[in-house]
Coordinates of C-alpha atoms and ligand atoms in Angstrom, one line a residue:
X134 CA 0.0 0.0 0.0
X135 CA 2.9 2.3 0.8
X136 CA 4.2 1.8 -2.7
X137 CA 0.8 2.7 -4.1
X138 CA 0.3 5.7 -1.9
X139 CA 3.8 7.1 -2.5
X140 CA 3.6 6.6 -6.2
X141 CA 1.0 9.3 -6.2
X142 CA 2.7 11.6 -3.7
X143 CA 3.2 14.2 -6.4
X144 CA -0.4 14.8 -6.8
X145 CA -2.1 14.2 -3.4
X146 CA -5.2 16.1 -4.2
X147 CA -6.4 13.3 -6.5
X148 CA -7.7 11.5 -3.3
X149 CA -11.0 13.4 -3.6
X150 CA -11.5 12.4 -7.2
X151 CA -10.9 8.7 -6.4
X152 CA -13.2 8.7 -3.3
X153 CA -16.0 10.5 -5.2
X154 CA -15.5 8.0 -8.1
X155 CA -16.0 5.1 -5.7
X156 CA -19.1 6.8 -4.3
X157 CA -20.4 7.4 -7.8
X158 CA -19.8 3.7 -8.6
X159 CA -21.8 2.7 -5.5
X160 CA -24.7 5.0 -6.6
X161 CA -24.5 3.5 -10.1
X162 CA -24.8 0.0 -8.7
X163 CA -27.8 0.9 -6.6
X164 CA -29.5 2.7 -9.5
X165 CA -29.0 -0.3 -11.8
X166 CA -30.2 -2.9 -9.3
X167 CA -33.2 -0.8 -8.3
X168 CA -34.5 -1.1 -11.8
X169 CA -35.4 -4.7 -11.1
X170 CA -35.7 -4.4 -7.3
X171 CA -37.3 -1.1 -6.3
X172 CA -37.3 -2.3 -2.7
X173 CA -33.6 -1.2 -2.6
X174 CA -34.7 2.4 -2.6
X175 CA -37.1 1.9 0.3
X176 CA -34.7 3.5 2.9
X177 CA -34.4 6.7 0.9
X178 CA -34.9 7.6 -2.8
X179 CA -32.2 10.2 -3.0
X180 CA -29.0 9.3 -4.9
X181 CA -26.4 11.8 -4.0
X182 CA -22.9 12.5 -2.5
X183 CA -22.3 14.9 0.4
X184 CA -18.9 16.1 1.4
X185 CA -18.6 17.6 4.9
X186 CA -15.5 19.5 6.0
X187 CA -14.7 20.1 9.6
X188 CA -11.7 22.4 9.9
X189 CA -11.8 22.4 13.7
X190 CA -11.3 18.6 13.8
X191 CA -9.3 18.4 10.6
X192 CA -11.6 15.8 9.0
X193 CA -13.4 15.4 5.7
X194 CA -16.5 13.1 5.5
X195 CA -17.8 11.8 2.2
X196 CA -21.3 10.3 2.4
X197 CA -23.0 8.5 -0.5
X198 CA -26.5 7.0 -0.5
X199 CA -25.3 4.1 -2.8
X200 CA -25.7 0.4 -2.4
X201 CA -23.4 0.1 0.7
X202 CA -21.6 -3.0 1.8
X203 CA -22.4 -5.9 4.0
X204 CA -19.9 -7.0 6.6
X205 CA -18.5 -9.7 4.2
X206 CA -18.3 -7.2 1.3
X207 CA -16.5 -4.8 3.6
X208 CA -13.9 -7.5 4.4
X209 CA -13.6 -8.6 0.7
X210 CA -13.3 -5.1 -0.7
X211 CA -11.4 -3.2 1.8
X212 CA -10.0 -5.8 4.1
X213 CA -8.0 -7.7 1.5
X214 CA -5.2 -5.3 0.5
X215 CA -3.8 -7.9 -1.9
X216 CA -6.8 -7.5 -4.2
X217 CA -6.3 -8.3 -7.8
X218 CA -6.4 -4.7 -8.7
X219 CA -3.6 -4.0 -6.4
X220 CA -1.4 -6.6 -7.9
X221 CA -2.1 -5.3 -11.4
X222 CA -1.4 -1.8 -10.3
X223 CA 1.9 -2.7 -8.8
X224 CA 2.9 -4.6 -12.0
X225 CA 2.0 -1.5 -14.0
X226 CA 4.0 0.6 -11.6
X227 CA 7.1 -1.5 -12.0
X228 CA 6.7 -1.6 -15.8
X229 CA 6.4 2.2 -15.8
X230 CA 10.0 2.3 -14.4
X231 CA 9.0 5.6 -12.7
X232 CA 8.6 6.3 -9.1
X233 CA 5.5 8.5 -9.6
X234 CA 3.0 7.3 -12.1
X235 CA 0.3 9.3 -13.9
X236 CA -2.3 9.8 -11.2
X237 CA -5.0 8.5 -13.4
X238 CA -3.5 5.0 -13.4
X239 CA -4.7 4.2 -9.8
X240 CA -8.4 4.7 -10.7
X241 CA -8.2 2.2 -13.5
X242 CA -7.3 -0.6 -11.1
X243 CA -10.0 0.0 -8.6
X244 CA -7.4 0.9 -5.9
X245 CA -8.2 4.6 -5.7
X246 CA -9.4 4.1 -2.2
X247 CA -5.9 3.9 -0.9
X248 CA -5.2 7.5 -2.1
X249 CA -7.1 8.4 1.1
X250 CA -3.9 7.6 2.9
X251 CA -2.1 10.2 0.9
X252 CA -3.6 12.8 3.2
X253 CA -5.0 10.9 6.2
X254 CA -3.5 9.3 9.3
X255 CA -6.7 7.3 9.8
X256 CA -9.7 6.3 7.5
X257 CA -13.1 5.2 8.9
X258 CA -15.7 3.6 6.6
X259 CA -19.2 3.2 8.0
X260 CA -21.5 1.4 5.7
X261 CA -25.1 0.1 5.5
X262 CA -26.3 -2.2 2.8
X263 CA -30.0 -2.9 2.2
X264 CA -29.0 -6.6 2.3
X265 CA -28.0 -6.4 6.0
X266 CA -29.9 -4.9 9.0
X267 CA -26.7 -3.6 10.6
X268 CA -24.3 -0.9 9.8
X269 CA -20.6 -1.8 10.0
X270 CA -17.5 0.3 10.5
X271 CA -14.1 -0.5 9.0
X272 CA -11.2 1.5 10.5
X273 CA -7.5 1.6 9.6
X274 CA -4.6 3.7 10.6
X275 CA -2.0 4.7 8.0
X276 CA 0.9 3.4 10.1
X277 CA -0.6 0.0 10.9
X278 CA -1.2 -2.5 8.1
X279 CA -4.3 -3.7 9.9
X280 CA -7.9 -2.8 10.2
X281 CA -10.8 -3.4 12.5
X282 CA -14.5 -4.0 11.7
X283 CA -17.2 -3.5 14.2
X284 CA -21.0 -2.7 14.3
X285 CA -21.9 1.0 14.2
X286 CA -23.3 1.8 17.6
X287 CA -23.1 5.7 17.5
X288 CA -26.7 6.5 16.7
X289 CA -25.6 9.9 15.3
X290 CA -23.6 8.1 12.6
X291 CA -26.4 5.8 11.4
X292 CA -27.3 6.2 7.8
X293 CA -30.3 4.6 6.0
X294 CA -28.2 3.2 3.3
X295 CA -24.8 3.8 1.6
X296 CA -21.3 4.6 2.9
X297 CA -19.9 7.3 5.1
X298 CA -16.1 7.7 4.8
X299 CA -14.3 9.9 7.3
X300 CA -10.7 11.0 6.7
X301 CA -8.6 12.1 9.7
X302 CA -6.2 14.4 7.9
X303 CA -2.5 14.4 8.5
X304 CA -1.0 17.4 10.3
X305 CA 0.3 18.9 7.0
X306 CA -2.9 18.3 5.0
X307 CA -5.4 20.0 7.3
X308 CA -5.8 22.6 4.6
X309 CA -8.1 20.1 2.7
X310 CA -10.7 20.5 5.5
X311 CA -11.7 23.9 4.2
X312 CA -14.9 24.0 2.1
X313 CA -13.5 26.4 -0.5
X314 CA -10.6 24.0 -1.1
X315 CA -13.0 21.0 -1.5
X316 CA -15.3 23.0 -3.7
X317 CA -12.4 23.8 -6.0
X318 CA -11.3 20.1 -6.1
X319 CA -14.8 18.9 -6.9
X320 CA -15.1 21.5 -9.8
X321 CA -11.6 20.5 -11.1
X322 CA -11.9 16.7 -10.9
X323 CA -15.5 15.6 -10.4
X324 CA -17.6 17.8 -12.6
X325 CA -18.8 14.9 -14.8
X326 CA -20.1 12.7 -12.0
X327 CA -23.7 11.8 -12.8
X328 CA -25.0 12.4 -9.3
X329 CA -25.4 15.7 -7.3
X330 CA -22.5 16.5 -5.0
X331 CA -23.2 18.8 -2.0
X332 CA -20.5 20.3 0.2
X333 CA -21.0 21.8 3.6
X334 CA -18.8 23.0 6.4
X335 CA -19.5 21.4 9.8
X336 CA -20.2 24.5 11.9
X337 CA -19.2 24.7 15.5
X338 CA -22.2 26.3 17.3
X339 CA -22.0 30.0 16.9
X340 CA -24.0 31.9 19.5
X341 CA -26.4 33.8 17.3
X342 CA -28.2 35.5 20.2
X343 CA -26.3 36.8 23.2
X344 CA -28.6 36.4 26.2
X345 CA -27.9 38.5 29.2
X346 CA -28.0 36.9 32.6
X347 CA -31.5 35.2 32.7
X348 CA -32.0 36.6 36.2
X349 CA -32.1 40.0 34.6
X350 CA -34.5 38.8 32.0
X351 CA -37.4 39.1 34.5
Ligands
NEI1399 C1 -8.6 -1.8 -3.2 C2 -9.5 -1.0 -2.3 N1 -10.9 -1.5 -2.6 C3 -11.8 -0.7 -3.0 O1 -11.8 0.5 -3.2 C4 -13.2 -1.4 -3.2 O2 -14.0 -1.1 -2.0 C5 -15.3 -0.9 -2.4 N2 -15.6 0.5 -2.1 C6 -14.8 1.6 -1.9 N3 -15.6 2.7 -1.7 C7 -16.9 2.3 -1.7 C8 -18.1 3.0 -1.6 N4 -18.2 4.3 -1.3 N5 -19.3 2.2 -1.7 C9 -19.2 0.9 -2.0 I1 -20.9 -0.1 -2.2 N6 -18.0 0.2 -2.2 C10 -16.9 0.9 -2.0 C11 -15.4 -1.2 -3.9 O3 -15.7 -2.5 -4.0 C12 -13.9 -0.9 -4.3 O4 -13.6 -1.7 -5.5

């Protein structure tokens, strides 16, 4: 994975394009399957991608209302780093005889997910498939080559269907947690995605109304 991640080091900002592309694929899958099984849309008809930035916590969250993954699919798709796409990508990397490859290459092998680790110390994927009644959380830290999977128990994080991916940005990449930066990246790289993409900045609570000491309110 390090080889993959560092081969893209030159153009870190591609991470957003890759993650939005995965979200778009998940929405495509749902849209296609729902043609013959409209039940798949029962938990929510909207097919969209939402990107939330939180500059206070240095995180970016990408939420899609796509098909989502069951626990097994989570293990198969994210758990097995040595996926076939990875092997093919590494082979192409070696054949390219260059240290940094054209950043479009990674997307062709379905390993764009790893580009999240270009800018993140930790990646958390919380996902709910219509095929399972539970939501599962896959979590991995950049330094460790391991991951954990558990049930989502935080009720605030429950989604009706799809995948919620949270990037805990590296110290030097906190700049990506600014909405204007994300909006520019979406315009540059993801303008042809066939689903609506919404961005919003997680607001800390701002005190809109200053209330004097309630005792005085009488
Ligand atoms: C090599 C890393 N594996 C992946 O990126 C796979 O994980 C799965 N994946 C990644 N982001 C996803 C996403 N947002 N929704 C769904 I459904 N599956 C996703 C897809 O099967 C990808 O091929």
